[in-house]
PDB file of C-alpha atoms in Angstrom:
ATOM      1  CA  UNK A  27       0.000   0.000   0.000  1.00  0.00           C
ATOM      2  CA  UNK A  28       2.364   2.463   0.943  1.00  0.00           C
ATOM      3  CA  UNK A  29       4.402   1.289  -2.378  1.00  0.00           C
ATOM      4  CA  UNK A  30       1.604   2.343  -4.501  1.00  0.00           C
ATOM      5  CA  UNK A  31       1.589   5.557  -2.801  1.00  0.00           C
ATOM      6  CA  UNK A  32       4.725   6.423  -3.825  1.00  0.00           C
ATOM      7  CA  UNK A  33       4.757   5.013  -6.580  1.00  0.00           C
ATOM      8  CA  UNK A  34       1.611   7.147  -7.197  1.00  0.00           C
ATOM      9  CA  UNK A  35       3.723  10.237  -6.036  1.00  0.00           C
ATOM     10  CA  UNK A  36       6.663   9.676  -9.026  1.00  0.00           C
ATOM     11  CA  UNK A  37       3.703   9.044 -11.427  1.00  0.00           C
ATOM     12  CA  UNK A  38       1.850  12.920 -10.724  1.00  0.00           C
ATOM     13  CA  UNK A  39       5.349  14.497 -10.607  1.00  0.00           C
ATOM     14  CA  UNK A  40       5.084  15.456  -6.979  1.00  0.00           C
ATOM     15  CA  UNK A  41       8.581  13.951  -6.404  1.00  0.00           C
ATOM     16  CA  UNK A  42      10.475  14.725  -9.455  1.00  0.00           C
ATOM     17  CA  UNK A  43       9.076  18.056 -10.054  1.00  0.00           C
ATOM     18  CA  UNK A  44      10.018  18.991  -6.480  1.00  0.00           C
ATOM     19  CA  UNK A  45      12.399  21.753  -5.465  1.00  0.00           C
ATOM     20  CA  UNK A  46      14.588  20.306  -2.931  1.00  0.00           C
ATOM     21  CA  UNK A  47      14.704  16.981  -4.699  1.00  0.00           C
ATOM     22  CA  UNK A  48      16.100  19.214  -8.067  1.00  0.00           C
ATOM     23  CA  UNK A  49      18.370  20.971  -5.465  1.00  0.00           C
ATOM     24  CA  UNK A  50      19.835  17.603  -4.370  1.00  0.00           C
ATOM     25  CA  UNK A  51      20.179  16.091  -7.895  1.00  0.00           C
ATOM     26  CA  UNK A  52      22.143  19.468  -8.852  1.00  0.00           C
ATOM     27  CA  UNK A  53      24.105  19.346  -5.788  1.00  0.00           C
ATOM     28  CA  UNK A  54      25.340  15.721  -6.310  1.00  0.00           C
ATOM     29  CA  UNK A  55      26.134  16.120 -10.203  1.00  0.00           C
ATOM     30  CA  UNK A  56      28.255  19.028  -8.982  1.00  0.00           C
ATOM     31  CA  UNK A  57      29.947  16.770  -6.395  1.00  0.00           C
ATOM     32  CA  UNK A  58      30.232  13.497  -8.957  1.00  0.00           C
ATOM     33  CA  UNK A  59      31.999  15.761 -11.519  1.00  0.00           C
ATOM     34  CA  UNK A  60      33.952  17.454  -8.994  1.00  0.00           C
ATOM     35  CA  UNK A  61      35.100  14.749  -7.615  1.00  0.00           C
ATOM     36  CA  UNK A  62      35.599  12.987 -11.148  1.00  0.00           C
ATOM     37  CA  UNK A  63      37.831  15.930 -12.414  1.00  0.00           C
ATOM     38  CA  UNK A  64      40.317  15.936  -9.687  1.00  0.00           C
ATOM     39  CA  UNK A  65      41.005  12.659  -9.449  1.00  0.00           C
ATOM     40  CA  UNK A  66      41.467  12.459 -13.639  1.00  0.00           C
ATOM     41  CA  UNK A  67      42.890  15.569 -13.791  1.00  0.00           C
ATOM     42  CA  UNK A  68      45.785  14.152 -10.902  1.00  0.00           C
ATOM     43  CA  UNK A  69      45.793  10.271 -10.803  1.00  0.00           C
ATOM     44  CA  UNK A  70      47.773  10.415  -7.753  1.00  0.00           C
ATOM     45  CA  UNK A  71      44.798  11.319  -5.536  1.00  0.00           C
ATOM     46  CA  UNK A  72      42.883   8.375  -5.795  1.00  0.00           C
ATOM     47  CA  UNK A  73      43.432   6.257  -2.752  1.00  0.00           C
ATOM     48  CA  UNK A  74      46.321   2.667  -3.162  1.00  0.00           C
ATOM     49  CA  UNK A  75      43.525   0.171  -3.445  1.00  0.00           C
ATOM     50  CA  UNK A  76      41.964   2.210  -6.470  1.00  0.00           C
ATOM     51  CA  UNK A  77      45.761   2.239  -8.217  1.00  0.00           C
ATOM     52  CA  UNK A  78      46.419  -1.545  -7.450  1.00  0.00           C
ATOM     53  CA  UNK A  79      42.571  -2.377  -8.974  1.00  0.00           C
ATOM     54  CA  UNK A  80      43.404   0.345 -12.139  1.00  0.00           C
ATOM     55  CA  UNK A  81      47.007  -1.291 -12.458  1.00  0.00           C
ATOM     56  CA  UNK A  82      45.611  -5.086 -12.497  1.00  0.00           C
ATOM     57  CA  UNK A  83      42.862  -3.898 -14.656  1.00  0.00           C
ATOM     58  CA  UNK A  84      45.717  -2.516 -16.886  1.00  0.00           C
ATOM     59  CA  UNK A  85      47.417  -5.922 -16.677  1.00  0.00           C
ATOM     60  CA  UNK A  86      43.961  -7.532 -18.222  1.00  0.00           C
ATOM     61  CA  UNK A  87      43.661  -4.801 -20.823  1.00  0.00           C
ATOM     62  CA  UNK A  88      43.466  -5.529 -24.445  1.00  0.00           C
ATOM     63  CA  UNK A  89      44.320  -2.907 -26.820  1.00  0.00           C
ATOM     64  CA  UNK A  90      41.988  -3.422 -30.185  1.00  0.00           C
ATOM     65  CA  UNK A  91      43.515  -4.639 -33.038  1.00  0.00           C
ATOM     66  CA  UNK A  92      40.583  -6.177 -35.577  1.00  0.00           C
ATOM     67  CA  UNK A  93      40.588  -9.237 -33.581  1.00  0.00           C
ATOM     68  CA  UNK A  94      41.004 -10.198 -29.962  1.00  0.00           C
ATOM     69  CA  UNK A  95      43.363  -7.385 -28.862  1.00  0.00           C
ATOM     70  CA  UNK A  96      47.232  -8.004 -27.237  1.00  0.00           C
ATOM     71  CA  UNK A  97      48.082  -7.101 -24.181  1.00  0.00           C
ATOM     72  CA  UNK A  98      49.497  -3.519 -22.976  1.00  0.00           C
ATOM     73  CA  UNK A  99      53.410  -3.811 -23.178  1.00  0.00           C
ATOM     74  CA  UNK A 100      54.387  -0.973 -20.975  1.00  0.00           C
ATOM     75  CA  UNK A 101      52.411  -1.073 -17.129  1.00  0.00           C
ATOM     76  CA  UNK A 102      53.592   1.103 -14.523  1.00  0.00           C
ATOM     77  CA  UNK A 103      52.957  -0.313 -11.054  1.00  0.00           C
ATOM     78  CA  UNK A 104      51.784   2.942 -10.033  1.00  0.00           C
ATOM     79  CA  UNK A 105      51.941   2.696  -5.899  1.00  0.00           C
ATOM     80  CA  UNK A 106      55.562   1.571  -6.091  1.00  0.00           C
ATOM     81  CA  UNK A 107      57.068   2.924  -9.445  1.00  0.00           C
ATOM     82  CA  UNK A 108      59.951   5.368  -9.636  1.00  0.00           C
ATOM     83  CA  UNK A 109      57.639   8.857  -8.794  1.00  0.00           C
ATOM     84  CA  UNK A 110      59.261  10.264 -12.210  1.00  0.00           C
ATOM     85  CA  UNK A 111      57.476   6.947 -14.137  1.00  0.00           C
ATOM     86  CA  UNK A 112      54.523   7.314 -12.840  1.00  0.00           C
ATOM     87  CA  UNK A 113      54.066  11.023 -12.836  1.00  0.00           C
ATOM     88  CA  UNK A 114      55.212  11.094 -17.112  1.00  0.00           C
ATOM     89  CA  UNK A 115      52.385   7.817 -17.131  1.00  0.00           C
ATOM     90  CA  UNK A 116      49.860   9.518 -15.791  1.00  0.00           C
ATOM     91  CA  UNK A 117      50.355  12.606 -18.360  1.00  0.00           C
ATOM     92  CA  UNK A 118      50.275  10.994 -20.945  1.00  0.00           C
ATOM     93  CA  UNK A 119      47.398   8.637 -19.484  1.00  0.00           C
ATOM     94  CA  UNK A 120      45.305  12.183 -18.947  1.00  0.00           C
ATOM     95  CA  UNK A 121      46.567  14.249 -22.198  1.00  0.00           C
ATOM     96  CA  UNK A 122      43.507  15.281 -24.275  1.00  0.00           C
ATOM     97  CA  UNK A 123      45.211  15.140 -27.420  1.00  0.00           C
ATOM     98  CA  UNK A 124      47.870  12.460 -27.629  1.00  0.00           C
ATOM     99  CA  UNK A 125      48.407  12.410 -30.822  1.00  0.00           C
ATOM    100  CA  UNK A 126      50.492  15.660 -31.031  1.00  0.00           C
ATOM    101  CA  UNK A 127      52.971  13.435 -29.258  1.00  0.00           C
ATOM    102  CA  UNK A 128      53.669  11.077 -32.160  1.00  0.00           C
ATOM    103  CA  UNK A 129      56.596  13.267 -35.094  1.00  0.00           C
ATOM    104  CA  UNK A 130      54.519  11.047 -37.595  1.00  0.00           C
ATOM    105  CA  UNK A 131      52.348   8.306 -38.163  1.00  0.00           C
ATOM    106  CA  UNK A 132      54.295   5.462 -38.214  1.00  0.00           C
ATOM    107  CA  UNK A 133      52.871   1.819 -37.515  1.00  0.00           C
ATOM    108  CA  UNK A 134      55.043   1.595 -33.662  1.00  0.00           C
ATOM    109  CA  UNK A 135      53.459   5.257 -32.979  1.00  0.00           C
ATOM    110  CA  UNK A 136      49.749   4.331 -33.816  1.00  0.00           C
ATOM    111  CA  UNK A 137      50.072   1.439 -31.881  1.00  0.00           C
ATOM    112  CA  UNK A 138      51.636   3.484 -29.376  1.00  0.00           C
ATOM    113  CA  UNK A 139      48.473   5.835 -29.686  1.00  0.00           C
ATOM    114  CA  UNK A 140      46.159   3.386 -29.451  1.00  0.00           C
ATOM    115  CA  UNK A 141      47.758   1.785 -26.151  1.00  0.00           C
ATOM    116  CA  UNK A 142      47.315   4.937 -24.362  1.00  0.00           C
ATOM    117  CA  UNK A 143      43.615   5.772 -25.782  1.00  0.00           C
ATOM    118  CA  UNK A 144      42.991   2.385 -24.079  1.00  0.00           C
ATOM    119  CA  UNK A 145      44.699   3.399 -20.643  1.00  0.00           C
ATOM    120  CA  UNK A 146      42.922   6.045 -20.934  1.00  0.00           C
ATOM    121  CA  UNK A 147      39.644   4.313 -21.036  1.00  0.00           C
ATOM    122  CA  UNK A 148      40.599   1.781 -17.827  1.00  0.00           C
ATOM    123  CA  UNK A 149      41.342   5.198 -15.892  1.00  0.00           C
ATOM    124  CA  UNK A 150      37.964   6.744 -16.793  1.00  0.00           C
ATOM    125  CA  UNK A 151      36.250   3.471 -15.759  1.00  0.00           C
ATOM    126  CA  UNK A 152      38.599   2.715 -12.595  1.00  0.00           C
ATOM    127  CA  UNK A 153      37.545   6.056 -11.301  1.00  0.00           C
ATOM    128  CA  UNK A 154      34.224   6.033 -12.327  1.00  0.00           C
ATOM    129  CA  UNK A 155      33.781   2.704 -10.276  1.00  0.00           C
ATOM    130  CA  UNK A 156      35.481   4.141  -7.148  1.00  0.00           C
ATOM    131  CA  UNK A 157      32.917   7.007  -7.078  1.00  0.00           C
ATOM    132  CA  UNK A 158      30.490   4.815  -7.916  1.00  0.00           C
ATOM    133  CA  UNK A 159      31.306   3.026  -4.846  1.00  0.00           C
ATOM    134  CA  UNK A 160      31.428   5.950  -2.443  1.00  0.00           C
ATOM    135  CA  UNK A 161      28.708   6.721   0.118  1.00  0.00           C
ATOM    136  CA  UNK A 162      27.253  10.083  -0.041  1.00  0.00           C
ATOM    137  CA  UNK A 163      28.575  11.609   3.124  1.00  0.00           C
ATOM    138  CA  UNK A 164      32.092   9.825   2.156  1.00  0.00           C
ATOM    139  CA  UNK A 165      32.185  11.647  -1.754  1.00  0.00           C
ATOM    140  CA  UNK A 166      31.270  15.480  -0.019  1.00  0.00           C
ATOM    141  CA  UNK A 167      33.834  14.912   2.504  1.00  0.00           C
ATOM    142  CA  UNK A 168      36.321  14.073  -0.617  1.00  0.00           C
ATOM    143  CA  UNK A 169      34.704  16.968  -2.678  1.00  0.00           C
ATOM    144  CA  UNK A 170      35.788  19.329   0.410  1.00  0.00           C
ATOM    145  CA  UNK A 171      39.226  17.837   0.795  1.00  0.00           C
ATOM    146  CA  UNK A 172      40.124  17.723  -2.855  1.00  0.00           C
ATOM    147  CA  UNK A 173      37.981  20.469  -4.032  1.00  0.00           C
ATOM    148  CA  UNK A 174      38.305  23.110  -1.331  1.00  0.00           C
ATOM    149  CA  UNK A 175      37.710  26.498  -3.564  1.00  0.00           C
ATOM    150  CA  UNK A 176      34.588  25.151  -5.262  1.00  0.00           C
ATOM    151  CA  UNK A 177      33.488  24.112  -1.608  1.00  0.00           C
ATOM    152  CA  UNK A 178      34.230  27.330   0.041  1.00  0.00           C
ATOM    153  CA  UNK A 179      32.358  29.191  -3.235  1.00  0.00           C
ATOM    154  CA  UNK A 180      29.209  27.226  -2.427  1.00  0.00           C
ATOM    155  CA  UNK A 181      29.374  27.487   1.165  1.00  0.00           C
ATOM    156  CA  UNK A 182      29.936  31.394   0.935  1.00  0.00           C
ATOM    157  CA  UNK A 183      27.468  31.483  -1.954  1.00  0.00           C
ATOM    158  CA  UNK A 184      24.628  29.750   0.487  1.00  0.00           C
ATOM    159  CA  UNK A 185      25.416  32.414   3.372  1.00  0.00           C
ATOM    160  CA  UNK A 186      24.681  34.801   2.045  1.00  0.00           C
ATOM    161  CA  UNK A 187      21.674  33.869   0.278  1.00  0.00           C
ATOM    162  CA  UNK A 188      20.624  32.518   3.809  1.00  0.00           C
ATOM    163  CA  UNK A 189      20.732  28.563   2.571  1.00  0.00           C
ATOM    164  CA  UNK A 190      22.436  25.803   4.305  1.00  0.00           C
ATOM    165  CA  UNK A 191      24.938  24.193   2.532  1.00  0.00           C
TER     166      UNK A 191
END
């Protein structure tokens, strides 16, 4: 019974069309794609169990080739690599537009190309998943720590239009 109330609630709009509910949902994308930049825009942030699971997910990684895909030649254990290695990895993981860093397009630099296009891809899902997996009260505490000017902009901005962050 009190299922089919709320389910009769969503139906007439009464939930989705609601302020505070709009308020949240804006408030969370902000904190998902906060949280989602920082930790692509500087690998390093995301916590050791999230680089061992993107470095063995690395180790399973196929990069396409027509058929069933080889393996990814160069891994970089990224908790216990030289900090120089892993740093230059992580750049070129993260670099919008990799292939300004090929002189020409030689066979060894496309597949080069197309082993960091698929790093790329196991860092966007590896972080993906470890937001995923956050609680909500975990992933604003993170969004302060890591993003602590948007934070304070949004707490200032809700003083002084009276609002509670």
């Amino acid at each position: 019974e009190q299922n089919d109330y709320i389910a009769s609630l969503i139906k007439a709009r009464v939930v989705i069309n609601n302020r505070e509910v709009a308020v949240f949902d804006s408030n969370a994308e902000s904190i998902v794609s906060g949280l989602f930049k920082a930790y692509y825009e500087n690998p390093r942030l995301l916590p050791a169990g999230t680089k061992r699971a993107l470095y063995a997910r690395l180790r399973e990684a196929k990069v396409p080739d027509g058929g069933d895909g080889k393996p990814l030649v160069n891994i970089i254990d990224f908790i216990t690599g030289d900090d120089d290695l892993v740093r230059s990895e992580y750049e070129k993981m993260t670099d919008e537009d990799l292939s300004p860093l090929i002189e020409d397009h030689k066979p060894e630099q496309e597949k080069w190309l197309m082993e960091y296009r698929t790093k790329r891809r196991v860092l966007v899902r590896t972080i993906c998943d470890y937001i995923a997996g956050m609680t909500d009260s975990f992933a604003r505490a993170e969004y302060a720590r890591l993003v602590p000017n948007i934070a304070k902009l949004q707490t200032d901005h809700s003083k002084k239009s009276g609002k509670k962050a």
